[in-house]
mmCIF file of C-alpha atoms and ligand atoms in Angstrom:
data_model
loop_
_atom_site.group_PDB
_atom_site.id
_atom_site.type_symbol
_atom_site.label_atom_id
_atom_site.label_comp_id
_atom_site.label_asym_id
_atom_site.label_seq_id
_atom_site.Cartn_x
_atom_site.Cartn_y
_atom_site.Cartn_z
ATOM 1 C CA UNK A 104 171.138 125.499 116.797
ATOM 2 C CA UNK A 105 172.254 122.240 115.194
ATOM 3 C CA UNK A 106 170.245 119.147 114.566
ATOM 4 C CA UNK A 107 171.367 115.708 113.426
ATOM 5 C CA UNK A 108 169.152 113.473 111.265
ATOM 6 C CA UNK A 109 169.956 109.766 111.167
ATOM 7 C CA UNK A 110 168.637 107.157 108.765
ATOM 8 C CA UNK A 111 170.011 103.951 110.193
ATOM 9 C CA UNK A 112 169.489 100.826 108.105
ATOM 10 C CA UNK A 113 170.561 97.239 108.585
ATOM 11 C CA UNK A 114 174.067 97.856 107.229
ATOM 12 C CA UNK A 115 174.403 101.631 106.893
ATOM 13 C CA UNK A 116 173.911 104.900 108.768
ATOM 14 C CA UNK A 117 173.093 107.933 106.622
ATOM 15 C CA UNK A 118 173.426 111.238 108.411
ATOM 16 C CA UNK A 119 172.835 114.896 107.804
ATOM 17 C CA UNK A 120 173.665 117.752 110.137
ATOM 18 C CA UNK A 121 171.463 120.842 109.828
ATOM 19 C CA UNK A 122 171.780 124.330 111.143
ATOM 20 C CA UNK A 123 168.229 125.449 111.831
ATOM 21 C CA UNK A 124 166.847 128.951 111.356
ATOM 22 C CA UNK A 125 167.710 129.702 108.655
ATOM 23 C CA UNK A 126 167.990 126.096 107.721
ATOM 24 C CA UNK A 127 171.108 124.837 105.939
ATOM 25 C CA UNK A 128 173.009 121.578 105.621
ATOM 26 C CA UNK A 129 176.348 121.672 107.440
ATOM 27 C CA UNK A 130 177.519 118.139 106.773
ATOM 28 C CA UNK A 131 176.200 114.922 105.268
ATOM 29 C CA UNK A 132 177.538 111.444 104.778
ATOM 30 C CA UNK A 133 177.032 107.740 105.055
ATOM 31 C CA UNK A 134 178.778 104.965 106.918
ATOM 32 C CA UNK A 135 178.013 101.792 105.010
ATOM 33 C CA UNK A 136 178.984 98.114 104.994
ATOM 34 C CA UNK A 137 178.360 97.927 108.749
ATOM 35 C CA UNK A 138 178.903 94.393 109.997
ATOM 36 C CA UNK A 139 180.373 93.209 106.695
ATOM 37 C CA UNK A 140 183.735 91.453 106.499
ATOM 38 C CA UNK A 141 186.823 93.495 105.722
ATOM 39 C CA UNK A 142 189.289 95.524 107.773
ATOM 40 C CA UNK A 143 187.760 98.940 106.989
ATOM 41 C CA UNK A 144 184.107 98.078 107.718
ATOM 42 C CA UNK A 145 182.536 99.169 111.010
ATOM 43 C CA UNK A 146 181.927 96.130 113.210
ATOM 44 C CA UNK A 147 178.473 97.161 114.383
ATOM 45 C CA UNK A 148 176.130 100.152 114.660
ATOM 46 C CA UNK A 149 177.971 101.351 117.762
ATOM 47 C CA UNK A 150 181.205 101.648 115.809
ATOM 48 C CA UNK A 151 179.320 103.069 112.806
ATOM 49 C CA UNK A 152 177.780 105.824 114.914
ATOM 50 C CA UNK A 153 181.214 106.495 116.429
ATOM 51 C CA UNK A 154 182.435 107.220 112.892
ATOM 52 C CA UNK A 155 179.519 109.582 112.270
ATOM 53 C CA UNK A 156 180.333 111.551 115.400
ATOM 54 C CA UNK A 157 184.071 111.510 114.607
ATOM 55 C CA UNK A 158 183.373 112.935 111.148
ATOM 56 C CA UNK A 159 181.156 115.660 112.588
ATOM 57 C CA UNK A 160 183.747 116.753 115.133
ATOM 58 C CA UNK A 161 186.873 116.251 112.942
ATOM 59 C CA UNK A 162 185.302 118.415 110.245
ATOM 60 C CA UNK A 163 184.534 121.078 112.831
ATOM 61 C CA UNK A 164 180.797 120.778 112.125
ATOM 62 C CA UNK A 165 180.058 120.322 115.835
ATOM 63 C CA UNK A 166 182.065 121.004 118.983
ATOM 64 C CA UNK A 167 180.739 118.169 121.074
ATOM 65 C CA UNK A 168 177.680 115.958 120.870
ATOM 66 C CA UNK A 169 176.062 117.582 123.892
ATOM 67 C CA UNK A 170 175.731 120.815 121.921
ATOM 68 C CA UNK A 171 173.198 119.239 119.544
ATOM 69 C CA UNK A 172 169.654 120.585 119.897
ATOM 70 C CA UNK A 173 168.365 117.142 119.019
ATOM 71 C CA UNK A 174 168.625 114.008 116.934
ATOM 72 C CA UNK A 175 165.845 112.945 114.554
ATOM 73 C CA UNK A 176 165.632 109.288 113.591
ATOM 74 C CA UNK A 177 163.863 107.830 110.601
ATOM 75 C CA UNK A 178 161.777 104.806 111.560
ATOM 76 C CA UNK A 179 159.988 102.871 108.853
ATOM 77 C CA UNK A 180 157.107 101.224 110.704
ATOM 78 C CA UNK A 181 155.232 102.871 113.546
ATOM 79 C CA UNK A 182 152.135 100.680 113.308
ATOM 80 C CA UNK A 183 148.915 102.196 114.633
ATOM 81 C CA UNK A 184 150.525 103.624 117.705
ATOM 82 C CA UNK A 185 152.432 106.507 116.159
ATOM 83 C CA UNK A 186 150.415 109.129 114.353
ATOM 84 C CA UNK A 187 153.122 111.744 114.759
ATOM 85 C CA UNK A 188 156.790 112.039 115.760
ATOM 86 C CA UNK A 189 157.628 111.185 119.397
ATOM 87 C CA UNK A 190 160.392 111.880 121.886
ATOM 88 C CA UNK A 191 162.208 108.583 122.309
ATOM 89 C CA UNK A 192 161.955 106.807 125.655
ATOM 90 C CA UNK A 193 161.991 103.158 126.684
ATOM 91 C CA UNK A 194 158.323 102.770 125.799
ATOM 92 C CA UNK A 195 159.036 104.029 122.274
ATOM 93 C CA UNK A 196 161.879 101.571 121.844
ATOM 94 C CA UNK A 197 159.665 98.683 122.954
ATOM 95 C CA UNK A 198 156.926 99.785 120.544
ATOM 96 C CA UNK A 199 159.354 100.001 117.598
ATOM 97 C CA UNK A 200 160.634 96.562 118.552
ATOM 98 C CA UNK A 201 157.083 95.218 118.616
ATOM 99 C CA UNK A 202 156.639 96.420 115.018
ATOM 100 C CA UNK A 203 159.594 94.359 113.706
ATOM 101 C CA UNK A 204 157.390 91.558 112.302
ATOM 102 C CA UNK A 205 155.747 94.143 109.993
ATOM 103 C CA UNK A 206 159.076 95.582 108.806
ATOM 104 C CA UNK A 207 161.724 92.917 109.382
ATOM 105 C CA UNK A 208 164.122 94.487 106.884
ATOM 106 C CA UNK A 209 163.901 98.014 108.279
ATOM 107 C CA UNK A 210 162.869 98.425 111.908
ATOM 108 C CA UNK A 211 165.800 96.425 113.407
ATOM 109 C CA UNK A 212 168.376 98.744 111.784
ATOM 110 C CA UNK A 213 166.334 101.837 112.731
ATOM 111 C CA UNK A 214 166.208 100.605 116.318
ATOM 112 C CA UNK A 215 169.934 99.919 116.509
ATOM 113 C CA UNK A 216 170.640 103.460 115.333
ATOM 114 C CA UNK A 217 168.413 104.922 118.057
ATOM 115 C CA UNK A 218 169.912 102.719 120.747
ATOM 116 C CA UNK A 219 173.512 103.690 119.993
ATOM 117 C CA UNK A 220 172.629 107.378 119.649
ATOM 118 C CA UNK A 221 170.839 107.285 123.018
ATOM 119 C CA UNK A 222 173.786 105.546 124.658
ATOM 120 C CA UNK A 223 176.328 107.935 123.110
ATOM 121 C CA UNK A 224 174.394 111.202 123.539
ATOM 122 C CA UNK A 225 172.245 110.637 126.635
ATOM 123 C CA UNK A 226 171.480 114.309 127.256
ATOM 124 C CA UNK A 227 170.393 115.127 123.693
ATOM 125 C CA UNK A 228 166.639 114.974 122.982
ATOM 126 C CA UNK A 229 165.897 112.314 120.381
ATOM 127 C CA UNK A 230 162.830 111.972 118.228
ATOM 128 C CA UNK A 231 161.520 109.098 116.111
ATOM 129 C CA UNK A 232 159.808 110.113 112.847
ATOM 130 C CA UNK A 233 157.770 107.333 111.241
ATOM 131 C CA UNK A 234 157.221 106.614 107.526
ATOM 132 C CA UNK A 235 153.762 105.315 108.393
ATOM 133 C CA UNK A 236 152.577 108.230 110.566
ATOM 134 C CA UNK A 237 151.267 110.530 107.826
ATOM 135 C CA UNK A 238 148.916 107.797 106.598
ATOM 136 C CA UNK A 239 147.329 107.169 109.998
ATOM 137 C CA UNK A 240 144.525 109.527 108.958
ATOM 138 C CA UNK A 241 143.202 106.973 106.432
ATOM 139 C CA UNK A 242 139.585 106.021 107.121
ATOM 140 C CA UNK A 243 138.700 102.375 107.955
ATOM 141 C CA UNK A 244 137.282 101.730 104.467
ATOM 142 C CA UNK A 245 140.711 102.513 103.014
ATOM 143 C CA UNK A 246 142.960 100.805 105.550
ATOM 144 C CA UNK A 247 141.110 97.520 106.132
ATOM 145 C CA UNK A 248 141.680 94.468 103.993
ATOM 146 C CA UNK A 249 138.640 92.325 103.269
ATOM 147 C CA UNK A 250 139.876 89.525 105.512
ATOM 148 C CA UNK A 251 138.187 87.936 108.531
ATOM 149 C CA UNK A 252 137.835 90.703 111.068
ATOM 150 C CA UNK A 253 139.537 88.785 113.879
ATOM 151 C CA UNK A 254 142.826 88.901 111.940
ATOM 152 C CA UNK A 255 142.817 92.663 112.312
ATOM 153 C CA UNK A 256 141.839 92.436 115.963
ATOM 154 C CA UNK A 257 144.492 89.832 116.782
ATOM 155 C CA UNK A 258 147.341 90.787 114.453
ATOM 156 C CA UNK A 259 146.655 94.312 113.204
ATOM 157 C CA UNK A 260 146.732 93.154 109.583
ATOM 158 C CA UNK A 261 145.778 96.292 107.623
ATOM 159 C CA UNK A 262 147.145 98.905 105.218
ATOM 160 C CA UNK A 263 149.655 101.241 106.864
ATOM 161 C CA UNK A 264 151.373 102.926 103.921
ATOM 162 C CA UNK A 265 154.944 104.247 103.775
ATOM 163 C CA UNK A 266 156.999 107.164 102.376
ATOM 164 C CA UNK A 267 154.788 109.307 104.623
ATOM 165 C CA UNK A 268 157.593 111.757 105.329
ATOM 166 C CA UNK A 269 158.036 112.343 101.601
ATOM 167 C CA UNK A 270 154.299 112.596 100.833
ATOM 168 C CA UNK A 271 153.884 115.068 103.717
ATOM 169 C CA UNK A 272 156.856 117.151 102.589
ATOM 170 C CA UNK A 273 155.830 117.456 98.942
ATOM 171 C CA UNK A 274 152.212 118.129 99.913
ATOM 172 C CA UNK A 275 153.351 121.102 101.991
ATOM 173 C CA UNK A 276 155.707 122.312 99.280
ATOM 174 C CA UNK A 277 152.899 121.988 96.726
ATOM 175 C CA UNK A 278 150.720 124.230 98.872
ATOM 176 C CA UNK A 279 153.552 126.781 99.100
ATOM 177 C CA UNK A 280 154.098 126.661 95.343
ATOM 178 C CA UNK A 281 150.388 127.175 94.667
ATOM 179 C CA UNK A 282 150.041 129.808 97.392
ATOM 180 C CA UNK A 283 147.199 127.940 99.130
ATOM 181 C CA UNK A 284 146.820 126.638 102.695
ATOM 182 C CA UNK A 285 147.696 122.876 102.787
ATOM 183 C CA UNK A 286 144.339 122.180 104.408
ATOM 184 C CA UNK A 287 142.509 123.494 101.349
ATOM 185 C CA UNK A 288 144.105 121.202 98.765
ATOM 186 C CA UNK A 289 143.250 117.788 97.367
ATOM 187 C CA UNK A 290 146.376 116.142 95.980
ATOM 188 C CA UNK A 291 147.571 112.941 94.395
ATOM 189 C CA UNK A 292 151.233 112.560 95.311
ATOM 190 C CA UNK A 293 153.425 110.084 93.437
ATOM 191 C CA UNK A 294 156.711 109.161 95.101
ATOM 192 C CA UNK A 295 158.633 107.284 92.387
ATOM 193 C CA UNK A 296 162.068 106.223 93.610
ATOM 194 C CA UNK A 297 163.506 102.741 94.052
ATOM 195 C CA UNK A 298 160.402 102.143 96.117
ATOM 196 C CA UNK A 299 157.265 103.837 94.810
ATOM 197 C CA UNK A 300 153.913 104.810 96.246
ATOM 198 C CA UNK A 301 150.923 106.985 95.486
ATOM 199 C CA UNK A 302 148.844 108.845 98.060
ATOM 200 C CA UNK A 303 145.425 110.477 97.928
ATOM 201 C CA UNK A 304 145.489 113.560 100.155
ATOM 202 C CA UNK A 305 142.249 115.327 101.027
ATOM 203 C CA UNK A 306 142.568 118.770 102.593
ATOM 204 C CA UNK A 307 146.090 118.037 103.778
ATOM 205 C CA UNK A 308 145.392 114.565 105.181
ATOM 206 C CA UNK A 309 146.237 111.188 103.656
ATOM 207 C CA UNK A 310 143.024 109.290 102.901
ATOM 208 C CA UNK A 311 144.519 106.423 100.893
ATOM 209 C CA UNK A 312 147.881 105.143 99.748
ATOM 210 C CA UNK A 313 149.131 102.357 97.524
ATOM 211 C CA UNK A 314 151.575 100.615 99.848
ATOM 212 C CA UNK A 315 149.966 98.279 102.323
ATOM 213 C CA UNK A 316 150.818 96.372 105.486
ATOM 214 C CA UNK A 317 154.334 96.276 104.027
ATOM 215 C CA UNK A 318 155.970 98.290 101.235
ATOM 216 C CA UNK A 319 155.288 95.504 98.703
ATOM 217 C CA UNK A 320 151.810 96.551 97.548
ATOM 218 C CA UNK A 321 150.810 99.082 94.906
ATOM 219 C CA UNK A 322 152.945 100.552 92.138
ATOM 220 C CA UNK A 323 155.624 98.655 90.227
ATOM 221 C CA UNK A 324 159.009 99.367 91.845
ATOM 222 C CA UNK A 325 162.674 98.717 91.116
ATOM 223 C CA UNK A 326 162.589 95.179 92.493
ATOM 224 C CA UNK A 327 159.091 94.849 94.044
ATOM 225 C CA UNK A 328 156.082 93.614 92.131
ATOM 226 C CA UNK A 329 153.438 95.864 93.701
ATOM 227 C CA UNK A 330 149.815 94.760 93.212
ATOM 228 C CA UNK A 331 149.414 91.058 92.571
ATOM 229 C CA UNK A 332 146.627 88.505 92.754
ATOM 230 C CA UNK A 333 147.069 87.187 96.324
ATOM 231 C CA UNK A 334 146.724 83.643 94.952
ATOM 232 C CA UNK A 335 149.958 83.956 92.943
ATOM 233 C CA UNK A 336 152.338 83.180 95.858
ATOM 234 C CA UNK A 337 150.413 79.965 96.640
ATOM 235 C CA UNK A 338 150.433 78.946 93.020
ATOM 236 C CA UNK A 339 154.186 79.617 92.866
ATOM 237 C CA UNK A 340 154.802 77.603 96.015
ATOM 238 C CA UNK A 341 153.093 74.603 94.437
ATOM 239 C CA UNK A 342 154.593 75.127 90.971
ATOM 240 C CA UNK A 343 158.205 75.814 91.992
ATOM 241 C CA UNK A 344 158.542 74.216 95.442
ATOM 242 C CA UNK A 345 159.812 77.504 96.892
ATOM 243 C CA UNK A 346 159.169 78.094 100.604
ATOM 244 C CA UNK A 347 157.464 81.254 101.948
ATOM 245 C CA UNK A 348 160.762 83.014 102.644
ATOM 246 C CA UNK A 349 161.982 82.374 99.119
ATOM 247 C CA UNK A 350 158.732 83.626 97.614
ATOM 248 C CA UNK A 351 158.859 86.718 99.801
ATOM 249 C CA UNK A 352 162.388 87.403 98.533
ATOM 250 C CA UNK A 353 161.249 86.787 94.943
ATOM 251 C CA UNK A 354 158.444 89.358 95.230
ATOM 252 C CA UNK A 355 160.560 91.949 97.077
ATOM 253 C CA UNK A 356 163.958 91.608 95.461
ATOM 254 C CA UNK A 357 163.627 89.907 92.070
ATOM 255 C CA UNK A 358 160.419 91.408 90.695
ATOM 256 C CA UNK A 359 159.307 94.870 89.540
ATOM 257 C CA UNK A 360 161.402 96.456 86.768
ATOM 258 C CA UNK A 361 164.200 93.997 87.496
ATOM 259 C CA UNK A 362 161.909 91.023 87.134
ATOM 260 C CA UNK A 363 160.371 92.247 83.897
ATOM 261 C CA UNK A 364 163.536 93.304 82.078
ATOM 262 C CA UNK A 365 166.572 92.508 84.220
ATOM 263 C CA UNK A 366 167.398 96.089 85.300
ATOM 264 C CA UNK A 367 166.016 97.830 88.379
ATOM 265 C CA UNK A 368 167.491 101.285 87.710
ATOM 266 C CA UNK A 369 165.102 103.293 85.525
ATOM 267 C CA UNK A 370 167.921 105.010 83.628
ATOM 268 C CA UNK A 371 169.258 101.604 82.595
ATOM 269 C CA UNK A 372 165.751 100.443 81.658
ATOM 270 C CA UNK A 373 165.471 103.453 79.308
ATOM 271 C CA UNK A 374 168.901 102.730 77.796
ATOM 272 C CA UNK A 375 167.896 99.154 77.086
ATOM 273 C CA UNK A 376 164.540 100.191 75.638
ATOM 274 C CA UNK A 377 166.260 102.736 73.379
ATOM 275 C CA UNK A 378 168.563 99.943 72.208
ATOM 276 C CA UNK A 379 165.584 97.875 71.087
ATOM 277 C CA UNK A 380 165.128 95.625 74.148
ATOM 278 C CA UNK A 381 161.423 94.778 74.045
ATOM 279 C CA UNK A 382 161.262 93.593 77.674
ATOM 280 C CA UNK A 383 162.633 96.980 78.786
ATOM 281 C CA UNK A 384 159.951 98.731 76.688
ATOM 282 C CA UNK A 385 157.338 96.496 78.283
ATOM 283 C CA UNK A 386 158.693 97.359 81.757
ATOM 284 C CA UNK A 387 158.270 101.106 81.114
ATOM 285 C CA UNK A 388 154.834 100.538 79.605
ATOM 286 C CA UNK A 389 153.702 98.499 82.634
ATOM 287 C CA UNK A 390 155.282 100.965 85.060
ATOM 288 C CA UNK A 391 153.418 103.954 83.582
ATOM 289 C CA UNK A 392 150.181 102.015 83.188
ATOM 290 C CA UNK A 393 150.177 101.073 86.879
ATOM 291 C CA UNK A 394 150.634 104.733 87.817
ATOM 292 C CA UNK A 395 147.722 105.697 85.526
ATOM 293 C CA UNK A 396 145.454 103.236 87.279
ATOM 294 C CA UNK A 397 146.224 104.849 90.626
ATOM 295 C CA UNK A 398 145.738 108.364 89.259
ATOM 296 C CA UNK A 399 142.319 107.275 88.015
ATOM 297 C CA UNK A 400 141.432 105.526 91.266
ATOM 298 C CA UNK A 401 142.509 108.430 93.455
ATOM 299 C CA UNK A 402 140.732 110.929 91.221
ATOM 300 C CA UNK A 403 137.576 108.957 91.967
ATOM 301 C CA UNK A 404 138.462 108.802 95.683
ATOM 302 C CA UNK A 405 139.011 112.562 95.937
ATOM 303 C CA UNK A 406 136.321 113.785 93.553
ATOM 304 C CA UNK A 407 138.148 117.064 93.039
ATOM 305 C CA UNK A 408 141.902 116.984 92.425
ATOM 306 C CA UNK A 409 143.782 120.277 92.689
ATOM 307 C CA UNK A 410 147.205 118.911 91.821
ATOM 308 C CA UNK A 411 149.146 115.826 90.886
ATOM 309 C CA UNK A 412 152.660 115.827 92.362
ATOM 310 C CA UNK A 413 155.626 113.871 91.007
ATOM 311 C CA UNK A 414 158.630 113.245 93.273
ATOM 312 C CA UNK A 415 161.435 110.723 93.940
ATOM 313 C CA UNK A 416 164.334 109.983 91.581
ATOM 314 C CA UNK A 417 162.039 108.907 88.732
ATOM 315 C CA UNK A 418 159.208 111.350 89.447
ATOM 316 C CA UNK A 419 161.631 114.283 89.538
ATOM 317 C CA UNK A 420 163.774 113.373 86.538
ATOM 318 C CA UNK A 421 161.920 111.161 84.135
ATOM 319 C CA UNK A 422 159.904 113.280 81.702
ATOM 320 C CA UNK A 423 158.855 110.248 79.668
ATOM 321 C CA UNK A 424 157.321 108.506 82.673
ATOM 322 C CA UNK A 425 155.458 111.687 83.642
ATOM 323 C CA UNK A 426 154.205 112.167 80.082
ATOM 324 C CA UNK A 427 153.041 108.594 79.701
ATOM 325 C CA UNK A 428 151.524 108.395 83.184
ATOM 326 C CA UNK A 429 149.386 111.476 82.408
ATOM 327 C CA UNK A 430 148.688 110.979 78.678
ATOM 328 C CA UNK A 431 145.116 110.921 77.387
ATOM 329 C CA UNK A 432 143.629 112.169 80.651
ATOM 330 C CA UNK A 433 142.248 115.483 79.392
ATOM 331 C CA UNK A 434 138.743 114.371 80.352
ATOM 332 C CA UNK A 435 140.005 114.087 83.957
ATOM 333 C CA UNK A 436 141.424 117.607 83.708
ATOM 334 C CA UNK A 437 145.001 116.327 83.506
ATOM 335 C CA UNK A 438 147.527 117.111 80.754
ATOM 336 C CA UNK A 439 151.219 117.980 80.810
ATOM 337 C CA UNK A 440 152.851 120.628 78.677
ATOM 338 C CA UNK A 441 155.589 119.033 76.554
ATOM 339 C CA UNK A 442 158.082 121.878 76.907
ATOM 340 C CA UNK A 443 157.594 122.414 80.638
ATOM 341 C CA UNK A 444 157.700 118.675 81.262
ATOM 342 C CA UNK A 445 160.929 118.344 79.296
ATOM 343 C CA UNK A 446 162.752 121.126 81.125
ATOM 344 C CA UNK A 447 165.477 119.647 83.345
ATOM 345 C CA UNK A 448 165.032 122.219 86.143
ATOM 346 C CA UNK A 449 165.770 121.082 89.719
ATOM 347 C CA UNK A 450 163.332 123.633 91.141
ATOM 348 C CA UNK A 451 159.766 122.803 92.218
ATOM 349 C CA UNK A 452 157.602 123.663 89.237
ATOM 350 C CA UNK A 453 154.294 123.404 87.392
ATOM 351 C CA UNK A 454 154.213 121.365 84.189
ATOM 352 C CA UNK A 455 150.489 121.211 83.335
ATOM 353 C CA UNK A 456 149.206 122.421 79.989
ATOM 354 C CA UNK A 457 147.748 125.933 80.135
ATOM 355 C CA UNK A 458 144.072 126.057 81.074
ATOM 356 C CA UNK A 459 143.898 122.551 82.581
ATOM 357 C CA UNK A 460 142.115 122.447 85.944
ATOM 358 C CA UNK A 461 144.529 119.993 87.588
ATOM 359 C CA UNK A 462 148.009 121.358 88.267
ATOM 360 C CA UNK A 463 150.800 118.888 87.576
ATOM 361 C CA UNK A 464 153.809 119.585 89.791
ATOM 362 C CA UNK A 465 157.359 118.283 89.967
ATOM 363 C CA UNK A 466 158.704 118.753 93.491
ATOM 364 C CA UNK A 467 162.053 117.355 94.621
ATOM 365 C CA UNK A 468 161.515 115.532 97.893
ATOM 366 C CA UNK A 469 163.717 115.979 100.952
ATOM 367 C CA UNK A 470 162.940 113.418 103.613
ATOM 368 C CA UNK A 471 165.884 114.405 105.827
ATOM 369 C CA UNK A 472 164.774 118.031 105.877
ATOM 370 C CA UNK A 473 161.229 116.985 106.733
ATOM 371 C CA UNK A 474 162.546 114.782 109.568
ATOM 372 C CA UNK A 475 164.606 117.751 110.814
ATOM 373 C CA UNK A 476 161.591 120.080 110.798
ATOM 374 C CA UNK A 477 159.335 117.526 112.483
ATOM 375 C CA UNK A 478 162.032 116.776 115.072
ATOM 376 C CA UNK A 479 162.424 120.426 116.025
ATOM 377 C CA UNK A 480 158.648 120.864 116.288
ATOM 378 C CA UNK A 481 158.358 117.755 118.457
ATOM 379 C CA UNK A 482 161.171 118.789 120.815
ATOM 380 C CA UNK A 483 159.738 122.306 121.152
ATOM 381 C CA UNK A 484 156.324 120.877 121.938
ATOM 382 C CA UNK A 485 157.708 118.511 124.565
ATOM 383 C CA UNK A 486 159.839 121.232 126.177
ATOM 384 C CA UNK A 487 156.778 123.475 126.208
ATOM 385 C CA UNK A 488 154.817 120.715 127.928
ATOM 386 C CA UNK A 489 157.554 120.129 130.538
ATOM 387 C CA UNK A 490 158.309 123.781 131.080
ATOM 388 C CA UNK A 491 161.822 125.190 130.570
ATOM 389 C CA UNK A 492 164.715 122.989 131.661
HETATM 390 P P1 ADP U 48 165.490 105.933 96.704
HETATM 391 O O1 ADP U 48 164.093 105.440 96.668
HETATM 392 O O2 ADP U 48 166.497 104.849 96.957
HETATM 393 O O3 ADP U 48 165.703 107.197 97.483
HETATM 394 P P2 ADP U 48 165.637 107.624 94.359
HETATM 395 O O4 ADP U 48 164.481 108.450 94.805
HETATM 396 O O5 ADP U 48 166.969 108.263 94.233
HETATM 397 O O6 ADP U 48 165.804 106.302 95.182
HETATM 398 O O7 ADP U 48 165.230 107.017 92.928
HETATM 399 C C1 ADP U 48 166.042 106.102 92.268
HETATM 400 C C2 ADP U 48 165.466 105.878 90.882
HETATM 401 O O8 ADP U 48 165.449 107.137 90.197
HETATM 402 C C3 ADP U 48 166.263 104.912 90.033
HETATM 403 O O9 ADP U 48 165.396 104.040 89.337
HETATM 404 C C4 ADP U 48 166.954 105.853 89.055
HETATM 405 O O10 ADP U 48 167.189 105.224 87.823
HETATM 406 C C5 ADP U 48 165.901 106.911 88.896
HETATM 407 N N1 ADP U 48 166.476 108.112 88.278
HETATM 408 C C6 ADP U 48 167.398 108.964 88.773
HETATM 409 N N2 ADP U 48 167.696 109.925 87.863
HETATM 410 C C7 ADP U 48 166.948 109.662 86.773
HETATM 411 C C8 ADP U 48 166.797 110.276 85.492
HETATM 412 N N3 ADP U 48 167.491 111.352 85.168
HETATM 413 N N4 ADP U 48 165.907 109.728 84.645
HETATM 414 C C9 ADP U 48 165.200 108.628 84.965
HETATM 415 N N5 ADP U 48 165.306 108.005 86.146
HETATM 416 C C10 ADP U 48 166.159 108.509 87.040
#
């Protein structure tokens, strides 16, 4: 049984082919520069997907597309409608389209990927898995903004949260590592990659998260500012004459680590700091401090925290960030062990100091695997509901 996972963006299609049960990766790749000039670039998503399928069959990974058990698609924004993965039909496509204003950089590319896959593989069940879905369990006090109520009623302005696939995956893996049922654990999960978000998870369900209506809110990221006084954009408009689109680009693409010190890649930020660059040192200091604030806030939200989970490229690899994000928190039951924290292992592991009540875990995330698992479960459920074909 083979399953294809697609992460289709505005100019790239990432793909991974899994064999399920026991699960293994058969083939993975990316078609990028879609729509860009140049003789070798794919003209559009249709041609890009053609290259994906050609690679899968040329390499012998699949016989023909019809033999796929299913295709799982990553979709960034599912709004309030999608609380779990869904089999794709015309209604789903319309709903993803309707969410474009909330995720103008992501949903159009996601949608194009689904459309070409549906057209190319009409008989293969396809499932959309949403980054927002895991956070749909947040209570109203966490997801509402303190704005006039009619703005929510008319425009659905609220916190949605993202990286849900990653938070859900590491939460489940954390439960496995600790040998506890997921529904018994309170967790703070920290996904620290190019984008970054924190989630408060009570008994397996997300009850708060740092990203908001869009992925701009919350932690400091590679190029996004995260939390900001909402008056700043208006002040900047008046002070610099920039229009709303330019300010949006400034906050999303020129801010965060890049804005503070000129480098958005954390490894480069460390290199510069080690070389005596004070703005790079400030960037790391601010980055860790912002994480600490969320750990404190979510400790208060949850009351009892069983484990803190670090994931994403920075969360998995950056011992200094983990150490500084957790330093001086013994009174909250949180402390990392220097030696365990410094070990470069790629395996999921515990790094808390002995005797501390809060486990501190490092768990490599795997969003494609999570999409694959959710896709299989969704297809099985829908086949069960329809009866055998
Ligand atoms: P994405 O969000 O695009 O999936 P990743 O999860 O791969 O990105 O995270 C990318 C970030 O992880 C970059 O800032 C990169 O510098 C950082 N990173 C990767 N390896 C290390 C490392 N060994 N030490 C510190 N940061 C790292």
